[in-house]
PDB file of C-alpha atoms in Angstrom:
ATOM      1  CA  MET F 493     -22.810  66.705  38.258  1.00 46.00           C
ATOM      2  CA  ILE F 494     -21.948  63.937  35.821  1.00 46.00           C
ATOM      3  CA  LYS F 495     -22.471  60.501  37.270  1.00 49.00           C
ATOM      4  CA  ILE F 496     -20.173  57.743  36.158  1.00 45.00           C
ATOM      5  CA  ALA F 497     -21.813  54.359  35.747  1.00 45.00           C
ATOM      6  CA  PRO F 498     -20.192  51.610  37.778  1.00 47.00           C
ATOM      7  CA  LEU F 499     -17.980  49.195  35.918  1.00 43.00           C
ATOM      8  CA  ALA F 500     -19.532  45.867  35.024  1.00 44.00           C
ATOM      9  CA  GLU F 501     -18.778  43.188  37.486  1.00 47.00           C
ATOM     10  CA  LYS F 502     -16.229  40.690  36.315  1.00 49.00           C
ATOM     11  CA  SER F 503     -17.421  37.154  35.820  1.00 51.00           C
ATOM     12  CA  ASN F 504     -16.351  34.638  38.418  1.00 54.00           C
ATOM     13  CA  VAL F 505     -16.500  31.826  35.876  1.00 55.00           C
ATOM     14  CA  SER F 506     -13.061  30.411  35.101  1.00 64.00           C
ATOM     15  CA  PRO F 507     -12.495  28.701  31.733  1.00 68.00           C
ATOM     16  CA  ASN F 508     -12.641  24.937  31.750  1.00 72.00           C
ATOM     17  CA  LYS F 509      -9.295  23.996  30.242  1.00 79.00           C
ATOM     18  CA  LYS F 510     -10.310  20.476  29.263  1.00 82.00           C
ATOM     19  CA  ILE F 511     -13.447  21.604  27.458  1.00 79.00           C
ATOM     20  CA  THR F 512     -11.515  24.439  25.783  1.00 82.00           C
ATOM     21  CA  LEU F 513      -8.841  22.038  24.554  1.00 85.00           C
ATOM     22  CA  LEU F 514     -11.427  19.523  23.394  1.00 85.00           C
ATOM     23  CA  THR F 515     -13.367  22.203  21.510  1.00 86.00           C
ATOM     24  CA  SER F 516     -10.239  23.578  19.835  1.00 85.00           C
ATOM     25  CA  LEU F 517      -9.373  20.086  18.603  1.00 88.00           C
ATOM     26  CA  ILE F 518     -12.782  18.800  17.531  1.00 88.00           C
ATOM     27  CA  LEU F 519     -14.491  21.927  16.165  1.00 89.00           C
ATOM     28  CA  PRO F 520     -12.159  22.325  13.138  1.00 90.00           C
ATOM     29  CA  LEU F 521     -12.615  18.647  12.310  1.00 92.00           C
ATOM     30  CA  LEU F 522     -16.397  18.951  12.368  1.00 90.00           C
ATOM     31  CA  ILE F 523     -16.305  22.011  10.121  1.00 91.00           C
ATOM     32  CA  VAL F 524     -13.907  20.352   7.677  1.00 92.00           C
ATOM     33  CA  ALA F 525     -16.076  17.226   7.577  1.00 91.00           C
ATOM     34  CA  GLY F 526     -19.181  19.301   6.880  1.00 90.00           C
ATOM     35  CA  CYS F 527     -17.468  21.256   4.100  1.00 91.00           C
ATOM     36  CA  TRP F 528     -16.165  18.018   2.548  1.00 91.00           C
ATOM     37  CA  GLN F 529     -19.682  16.597   2.509  1.00 89.00           C
ATOM     38  CA  LEU F 530     -20.928  19.778   0.799  1.00 87.00           C
ATOM     39  CA  GLN F 531     -18.217  19.392  -1.836  1.00 87.00           C
ATOM     40  CA  ARG F 532     -19.131  15.748  -2.399  1.00 85.00           C
ATOM     41  CA  ALA F 533     -22.807  16.720  -2.656  1.00 84.00           C
ATOM     42  CA  ALA F 534     -21.951  19.241  -5.390  1.00 84.00           C
ATOM     43  CA  GLU F 535     -19.919  16.620  -7.284  1.00 82.00           C
ATOM     44  CA  LYS F 536     -22.716  14.063  -7.037  1.00 81.00           C
ATOM     45  CA  ARG F 537     -25.261  16.686  -8.127  1.00 82.00           C
ATOM     46  CA  ASP F 538     -23.194  17.394 -11.250  1.00 80.00           C
ATOM     47  CA  MET F 539     -22.967  13.647 -11.920  1.00 76.00           C
ATOM     48  CA  GLU F 540     -26.727  13.227 -11.514  1.00 75.00           C
ATOM     49  CA  GLN F 541     -27.441  16.139 -13.844  1.00 77.00           C
ATOM     50  CA  HIS F 542     -25.001  14.735 -16.425  1.00 74.00           C
ATOM     51  CA  TRP F 543     -26.666  11.310 -16.199  1.00 73.00           C
ATOM     52  CA  GLN F 544     -30.123  12.824 -16.613  1.00 75.00           C
ATOM     53  CA  ALA F 545     -28.954  14.796 -19.654  1.00 76.00           C
ATOM     54  CA  GLN F 546     -27.502  11.655 -21.250  1.00 72.00           C
ATOM     55  CA  GLN F 547     -30.787   9.806 -20.730  1.00 76.00           C
ATOM     56  CA  GLN F 548     -32.533  12.345 -22.956  1.00 76.00           C
ATOM     57  CA  LEU F 549     -30.180  11.739 -25.884  1.00 77.00           C
ATOM     58  CA  PRO F 550     -30.841   9.138 -28.599  1.00 85.00           C
ATOM     59  CA  VAL F 551     -29.190   5.727 -28.468  1.00 86.00           C
ATOM     60  CA  VAL F 552     -25.897   5.508 -30.379  1.00 88.00           C
ATOM     61  CA  VAL F 553     -24.709   2.426 -32.244  1.00 92.00           C
ATOM     62  CA  LEU F 554     -21.406   1.460 -30.612  1.00 91.00           C
ATOM     63  CA  ASN F 555     -18.436   0.373 -32.700  1.00 89.00           C
ATOM     64  CA  GLY F 556     -14.663   0.237 -32.512  1.00 87.00           C
ATOM     65  CA  ASN F 557     -14.306   3.761 -33.904  1.00 88.00           C
ATOM     66  CA  ASN F 558     -16.500   5.715 -31.485  1.00 90.00           C
ATOM     67  CA  ILE F 559     -16.063   3.753 -28.254  1.00 90.00           C
ATOM     68  CA  LEU F 560     -13.402   6.137 -26.924  1.00 89.00           C
ATOM     69  CA  GLN F 561     -15.147   9.332 -28.088  1.00 88.00           C
ATOM     70  CA  LEU F 562     -18.566   8.896 -26.487  1.00 89.00           C
ATOM     71  CA  PRO F 563     -19.181  10.313 -22.981  1.00 85.00           C
ATOM     72  CA  ASP F 564     -19.915   8.276 -19.886  1.00 85.00           C
ATOM     73  CA  TYR F 565     -23.569   7.263 -19.408  1.00 87.00           C
ATOM     74  CA  GLN F 566     -24.198   7.488 -23.159  1.00 88.00           C
ATOM     75  CA  GLN F 567     -26.911   4.999 -24.069  1.00 90.00           C
ATOM     76  CA  VAL F 568     -25.565   2.599 -26.665  1.00 92.00           C
ATOM     77  CA  MET F 569     -26.515  -0.515 -28.563  1.00 91.00           C
ATOM     78  CA  SER F 570     -24.355  -2.950 -30.482  1.00 92.00           C
ATOM     79  CA  ASN F 571     -24.425  -6.298 -32.251  1.00 93.00           C
ATOM     80  CA  GLY F 572     -21.944  -9.073 -31.619  1.00 93.00           C
ATOM     81  CA  TYR F 573     -21.451 -12.126 -29.450  1.00 92.00           C
ATOM     82  CA  PHE F 574     -20.176 -12.952 -25.964  1.00 93.00           C
ATOM     83  CA  SER F 575     -16.911 -14.796 -25.508  1.00 90.00           C
ATOM     84  CA  PRO F 576     -17.812 -18.148 -23.909  1.00 87.00           C
ATOM     85  CA  ILE F 577     -14.447 -18.266 -22.071  1.00 86.00           C
ATOM     86  CA  HIS F 578     -13.385 -14.849 -20.803  1.00 87.00           C
ATOM     87  CA  GLN F 579     -15.616 -14.205 -17.821  1.00 88.00           C
ATOM     88  CA  TRP F 580     -14.750 -12.387 -14.581  1.00 87.00           C
ATOM     89  CA  TYR F 581     -16.697 -12.511 -11.314  1.00 88.00           C
ATOM     90  CA  LEU F 582     -16.446  -9.168  -9.524  1.00 87.00           C
ATOM     91  CA  ASP F 583     -16.345 -10.135  -5.876  1.00 86.00           C
ATOM     92  CA  ASN F 584     -18.020  -8.565  -2.841  1.00 83.00           C
ATOM     93  CA  ARG F 585     -21.049  -7.113  -4.626  1.00 85.00           C
ATOM     94  CA  HIS F 586     -24.219  -6.851  -2.544  1.00 80.00           C
ATOM     95  CA  ARG F 587     -27.855  -6.361  -3.471  1.00 82.00           C
ATOM     96  CA  GLN F 588     -30.429  -5.806  -0.721  1.00 80.00           C
ATOM     97  CA  GLY F 589     -27.990  -7.182   1.825  1.00 80.00           C
ATOM     98  CA  GLN F 590     -27.294 -10.372  -0.138  1.00 84.00           C
ATOM     99  CA  TYR F 591     -23.740 -11.264  -1.117  1.00 86.00           C
ATOM    100  CA  GLY F 592     -22.958 -12.017  -4.736  1.00 87.00           C
ATOM    101  CA  PHE F 593     -20.972 -11.174  -7.852  1.00 90.00           C
ATOM    102  CA  GLU F 594     -21.225  -8.898 -10.848  1.00 90.00           C
ATOM    103  CA  ILE F 595     -20.398 -10.683 -14.094  1.00 91.00           C
ATOM    104  CA  LEU F 596     -17.934  -8.975 -16.417  1.00 92.00           C
ATOM    105  CA  GLN F 597     -17.634 -10.681 -19.800  1.00 93.00           C
ATOM    106  CA  GLU F 598     -15.849 -10.064 -23.054  1.00 92.00           C
ATOM    107  CA  PHE F 599     -18.034  -9.050 -26.006  1.00 94.00           C
ATOM    108  CA  ILE F 600     -16.877  -9.084 -29.629  1.00 93.00           C
ATOM    109  CA  LEU F 601     -18.549  -6.503 -31.875  1.00 93.00           C
ATOM    110  CA  ASP F 602     -19.459  -7.169 -35.489  1.00 91.00           C
ATOM    111  CA  ASP F 603     -16.531  -5.029 -36.628  1.00 89.00           C
ATOM    112  CA  GLY F 604     -14.128  -7.210 -34.623  1.00 89.00           C
ATOM    113  CA  ALA F 605     -13.576  -4.750 -31.764  1.00 90.00           C
ATOM    114  CA  LYS F 606     -13.539  -6.293 -28.274  1.00 91.00           C
ATOM    115  CA  LEU F 607     -14.795  -4.724 -25.071  1.00 90.00           C
ATOM    116  CA  LEU F 608     -15.974  -5.644 -21.584  1.00 91.00           C
ATOM    117  CA  VAL F 609     -19.641  -5.866 -20.681  1.00 93.00           C
ATOM    118  CA  ASN F 610     -21.030  -5.865 -17.154  1.00 93.00           C
ATOM    119  CA  ARG F 611     -24.005  -8.193 -17.440  1.00 93.00           C
ATOM    120  CA  GLY F 612     -25.281  -7.587 -13.920  1.00 90.00           C
ATOM    121  CA  TRP F 613     -25.475  -9.353 -10.561  1.00 90.00           C
ATOM    122  CA  VAL F 614     -25.903 -12.960  -9.453  1.00 89.00           C
ATOM    123  CA  ALA F 615     -26.268 -14.310  -5.930  1.00 88.00           C
ATOM    124  CA  ALA F 616     -23.314 -16.231  -4.526  1.00 85.00           C
ATOM    125  CA  GLY F 617     -23.413 -19.948  -3.914  1.00 73.00           C
ATOM    126  CA  SER F 618     -22.146 -21.720  -0.822  1.00 67.00           C
ATOM    127  CA  GLY F 619     -18.768 -19.980  -1.054  1.00 62.00           C
ATOM    128  CA  ARG F 620     -16.035 -18.686  -3.296  1.00 64.00           C
ATOM    129  CA  GLN F 621     -14.978 -22.235  -4.125  1.00 66.00           C
ATOM    130  CA  HIS F 622     -18.439 -22.961  -5.582  1.00 76.00           C
ATOM    131  CA  LEU F 623     -19.216 -20.145  -7.986  1.00 84.00           C
ATOM    132  CA  PRO F 624     -22.748 -19.753  -9.338  1.00 85.00           C
ATOM    133  CA  LYS F 625     -22.961 -20.923 -12.927  1.00 87.00           C
ATOM    134  CA  VAL F 626     -23.677 -18.112 -15.376  1.00 88.00           C
ATOM    135  CA  VAL F 627     -24.804 -19.225 -18.827  1.00 87.00           C
ATOM    136  CA  THR F 628     -23.279 -17.384 -21.784  1.00 90.00           C
ATOM    137  CA  PRO F 629     -25.882 -16.464 -24.421  1.00 89.00           C
ATOM    138  CA  ALA F 630     -25.032 -18.267 -27.642  1.00 88.00           C
ATOM    139  CA  GLY F 631     -24.868 -16.734 -31.081  1.00 90.00           C
ATOM    140  CA  GLN F 632     -25.501 -13.203 -32.294  1.00 92.00           C
ATOM    141  CA  GLN F 633     -26.703 -10.798 -29.614  1.00 92.00           C
ATOM    142  CA  THR F 634     -27.982  -7.214 -29.585  1.00 92.00           C
ATOM    143  CA  ILE F 635     -27.028  -5.474 -26.350  1.00 92.00           C
ATOM    144  CA  PHE F 636     -28.292  -2.216 -24.854  1.00 90.00           C
ATOM    145  CA  GLY F 637     -26.731  -0.294 -21.996  1.00 91.00           C
ATOM    146  CA  GLU F 638     -24.699   2.634 -20.764  1.00 91.00           C
ATOM    147  CA  LEU F 639     -21.106   3.263 -21.760  1.00 90.00           C
ATOM    148  CA  MET F 640     -18.797   3.669 -18.766  1.00 88.00           C
ATOM    149  CA  THR F 641     -15.085   4.189 -18.078  1.00 87.00           C
ATOM    150  CA  LEU F 642     -13.021   1.737 -16.055  1.00 85.00           C
ATOM    151  CA  GLN F 643     -11.396   3.494 -13.101  1.00 78.00           C
ATOM    152  CA  PRO F 644      -7.955   2.295 -11.908  1.00 72.00           C
ATOM    153  CA  TYR F 645      -7.627   1.155  -8.315  1.00 67.00           C
ATOM    154  CA  ALA F 646      -4.089   1.714  -7.049  1.00 55.00           C
ATOM    155  CA  LEU F 647      -4.678  -0.372  -3.912  1.00 52.00           C
ATOM    156  CA  LEU F 648      -5.304  -3.437  -6.068  1.00 52.00           C
ATOM    157  CA  GLU F 649      -1.988  -3.314  -7.921  1.00 50.00           C
ATOM    158  CA  ASN F 650       0.268  -6.393  -7.825  1.00 48.00           C
ATOM    159  CA  ILE F 651      -2.638  -8.688  -7.000  1.00 53.00           C
ATOM    160  CA  PRO F 652      -2.088 -11.828  -9.109  1.00 56.00           C
ATOM    161  CA  ILE F 653      -4.701 -12.953 -11.619  1.00 57.00           C
ATOM    162  CA  SER F 654      -4.978 -16.668 -12.258  1.00 63.00           C
ATOM    163  CA  ASN F 655      -5.060 -18.281 -15.691  1.00 71.00           C
ATOM    164  CA  SER F 656      -8.173 -20.367 -15.041  1.00 78.00           C
ATOM    165  CA  TRP F 657     -11.665 -19.321 -16.129  1.00 82.00           C
ATOM    166  CA  PRO F 658     -13.912 -17.929 -14.848  1.00 85.00           C
ATOM    167  CA  GLN F 659     -11.882 -15.669 -12.563  1.00 83.00           C
ATOM    168  CA  VAL F 660     -12.816 -14.017  -9.272  1.00 83.00           C
ATOM    169  CA  ILE F 661     -11.414 -10.493  -8.893  1.00 81.00           C
ATOM    170  CA  LEU F 662     -12.165  -7.499  -6.703  1.00 82.00           C
ATOM    171  CA  HIS F 663     -11.933  -4.930  -9.463  1.00 81.00           C
ATOM    172  CA  PRO F 664     -10.977  -4.982 -13.150  1.00 80.00           C
ATOM    173  CA  ASP F 665      -7.257  -4.421 -13.680  1.00 79.00           C
ATOM    174  CA  LEU F 666      -7.206  -3.428 -17.346  1.00 80.00           C
ATOM    175  CA  THR F 667      -3.419  -3.624 -17.753  1.00 78.00           C
ATOM    176  CA  ARG F 668      -3.283  -7.186 -16.458  1.00 79.00           C
ATOM    177  CA  MET F 669      -6.328  -8.167 -18.485  1.00 79.00           C
ATOM    178  CA  ARG F 670      -4.664  -6.895 -21.658  1.00 80.00           C
ATOM    179  CA  ASP F 671      -1.479  -8.796 -20.864  1.00 76.00           C
ATOM    180  CA  GLN F 672      -3.427 -11.914 -20.074  1.00 78.00           C
ATOM    181  CA  LEU F 673      -5.571 -11.845 -23.222  1.00 80.00           C
ATOM    182  CA  ASP F 674      -2.596 -10.728 -25.323  1.00 77.00           C
ATOM    183  CA  TYR F 675      -4.636  -8.165 -27.255  1.00 81.00           C
ATOM    184  CA  PRO F 676      -5.827  -4.619 -26.485  1.00 82.00           C
ATOM    185  CA  LEU F 677      -9.008  -3.801 -24.621  1.00 85.00           C
ATOM    186  CA  PRO F 678     -10.476  -0.282 -24.477  1.00 87.00           C
ATOM    187  CA  SER F 679     -10.816   1.463 -21.133  1.00 86.00           C
ATOM    188  CA  ARG F 680     -14.576   1.591 -21.636  1.00 89.00           C
ATOM    189  CA  TYR F 681     -17.233  -0.989 -20.850  1.00 90.00           C
ATOM    190  CA  VAL F 682     -20.974  -1.338 -21.311  1.00 93.00           C
ATOM    191  CA  ARG F 683     -23.242  -1.681 -18.292  1.00 92.00           C
ATOM    192  CA  LEU F 684     -26.216  -3.612 -19.603  1.00 93.00           C
ATOM    193  CA  ASP F 685     -29.774  -2.394 -19.341  1.00 89.00           C
ATOM    194  CA  GLY F 686     -32.192  -4.802 -17.695  1.00 86.00           C
ATOM    195  CA  THR F 687     -34.064  -5.293 -21.001  1.00 87.00           C
ATOM    196  CA  SER F 688     -30.913  -6.166 -22.964  1.00 88.00           C
ATOM    197  CA  GLN F 689     -30.075  -9.599 -24.248  1.00 88.00           C
ATOM    198  CA  GLY F 690     -27.617 -11.257 -21.897  1.00 88.00           C
ATOM    199  CA  ALA F 691     -28.598  -9.087 -18.911  1.00 87.00           C
ATOM    200  CA  LEU F 692     -28.760 -10.562 -15.417  1.00 89.00           C
ATOM    201  CA  ILE F 693     -30.061  -8.630 -12.398  1.00 86.00           C
ATOM    202  CA  THR F 694     -29.179  -4.984 -13.040  1.00 87.00           C
ATOM    203  CA  ASN F 695     -31.005  -2.273 -11.002  1.00 81.00           C
ATOM    204  CA  TRP F 696     -27.887  -0.120 -11.207  1.00 77.00           C
ATOM    205  CA  GLN F 697     -27.282   2.670  -8.737  1.00 73.00           C
ATOM    206  CA  LEU F 698     -25.764   5.818 -10.153  1.00 66.00           C
ATOM    207  CA  THR F 699     -23.648   6.282  -7.023  1.00 66.00           C
ATOM    208  CA  ALA F 700     -23.385   4.624  -3.645  1.00 61.00           C
ATOM    209  CA  LEU F 701     -24.464   7.874  -1.957  1.00 63.00           C
ATOM    210  CA  SER F 702     -26.727  10.473  -3.587  1.00 71.00           C
ATOM    211  CA  SER F 703     -26.220  14.236  -3.374  1.00 76.00           C
ATOM    212  CA  ALA F 704     -29.151  14.429  -0.946  1.00 79.00           C
ATOM    213  CA  ARG F 705     -27.465  11.900   1.344  1.00 83.00           C
ATOM    214  CA  HIS F 706     -24.246  13.941   1.356  1.00 84.00           C
ATOM    215  CA  MET F 707     -26.248  17.078   2.177  1.00 87.00           C
ATOM    216  CA  GLY F 708     -27.832  15.247   5.085  1.00 88.00           C
ATOM    217  CA  TYR F 709     -24.402  14.242   6.400  1.00 87.00           C
ATOM    218  CA  ALA F 710     -23.199  17.845   6.035  1.00 88.00           C
ATOM    219  CA  VAL F 711     -26.134  19.078   8.125  1.00 89.00           C
ATOM    220  CA  GLN F 712     -25.282  16.517  10.801  1.00 92.00           C
ATOM    221  CA  TRP F 713     -21.625  17.600  10.981  1.00 91.00           C
ATOM    222  CA  PHE F 714     -22.539  21.288  11.192  1.00 90.00           C
ATOM    223  CA  ALA F 715     -25.221  20.558  13.804  1.00 92.00           C
ATOM    224  CA  MET F 716     -22.622  18.793  15.939  1.00 92.00           C
ATOM    225  CA  ALA F 717     -20.295  21.791  15.501  1.00 90.00           C
ATOM    226  CA  ILE F 718     -23.046  24.154  16.718  1.00 91.00           C
ATOM    227  CA  ALA F 719     -23.798  21.877  19.666  1.00 89.00           C
ATOM    228  CA  LEU F 720     -20.105  21.820  20.585  1.00 87.00           C
ATOM    229  CA  VAL F 721     -19.929  25.634  20.493  1.00 88.00           C
ATOM    230  CA  MET F 722     -23.022  25.879  22.715  1.00 85.00           C
ATOM    231  CA  TRP F 723     -21.481  23.414  25.168  1.00 83.00           C
ATOM    232  CA  PHE F 724     -18.294  25.484  25.199  1.00 83.00           C
ATOM    233  CA  LEU F 725     -20.212  28.714  25.909  1.00 81.00           C
ATOM    234  CA  ILE F 726     -22.253  27.137  28.675  1.00 79.00           C
ATOM    235  CA  ALA F 727     -19.162  25.692  30.355  1.00 76.00           C
ATOM    236  CA  ASN F 728     -16.869  28.719  30.025  1.00 74.00           C
ATOM    237  CA  THR F 729     -19.050  31.808  30.313  1.00 71.00           C
ATOM    238  CA  ALA F 730     -21.571  33.324  32.676  1.00 62.00           C
ATOM    239  CA  LEU F 731     -24.276  32.954  30.049  1.00 61.00           C
ATOM    240  CA  PRO F 732     -26.316  30.323  31.949  1.00 58.00           C
ATOM    241  CA  GLY F 733     -26.335  32.471  35.106  1.00 61.00           C
ATOM    242  CA  LYS F 734     -27.422  35.571  33.203  1.00 64.00           C
ATOM    243  CA  LEU F 735     -30.224  33.671  31.503  1.00 63.00           C
ATOM    244  CA  ARG F 736     -31.438  32.323  34.849  1.00 65.00           C
ATOM    245  CA  ALA F 737     -31.301  35.811  36.365  1.00 65.00           C
ATOM    246  CA  GLN F 738     -33.349  37.280  33.518  1.00 68.00           C
ATOM    247  CA  LEU F 739     -35.868  34.479  33.834  1.00 68.00           C
ATOM    248  CA  ASN F 740     -36.142  35.037  37.613  1.00 69.00           C
ATOM    249  CA  ASN F 741     -36.636  38.804  37.083  1.00 70.00           C
ATOM    250  CA  ARG F 742     -39.459  38.158  34.657  1.00 71.00           C
ATOM    251  CA  ASN F 743     -41.094  35.707  37.045  1.00 65.00           C
ATOM    252  CA  THR F 744     -40.765  38.178  39.927  1.00 67.00           C
ATOM    253  CA  ARG F 745     -42.361  41.016  37.921  1.00 64.00           C
ATOM    254  CA  SER F 746     -45.209  38.828  36.885  1.00 59.00           C
TER     255      SER F 746
END
């Protein structure tokens, strides 16, 4: 005679509606956050590899003809002199937890082309009303640094720029700077090397967060997603009871 195995007993555990709702809302957010961090890590990794490749290339002499053709992070050198008037203090710049400014200054090349140079960082004084004095190097200068592109900041549009010098700004607004100076400026600037003439405190960071840091954040988001799924299973299934039963059976046999 064929014996029919008894049907498995139905679980008496009823789903926890609150935990189910919470999991359905939070789990997608955790996964999206983890995937976004992975994407940012890939972008930063490409940026780091591009920077490393540019560091292996020879230094290029910068002039008015090639300033728009060279790639970002290209190492450049140029001869010229700093404008003693046109100086901008980039506000809210911190180094090792200390508040200060980065100094952006106009530089006139030997061929007459004008561009912006980020000379580096200085510590703030007693407040924004008492700016630290930054001496402009006099006469002919030879500068070394990396060529960069100014990025527009839409949130800073319509912020007025005063006509007094030096000026304190949050971020360079190239359109307003051109209107104010009444002559064109390229959308590129030189970030000075620490050994360059006219350099202040540099110690530039390639990015605020490295690719490794983004990967670490991604792992954290995915770990929280896994923990949330485990919490959901423990609260809404008979899994804990089955595990305890198996453990008791093993202890009894032993």
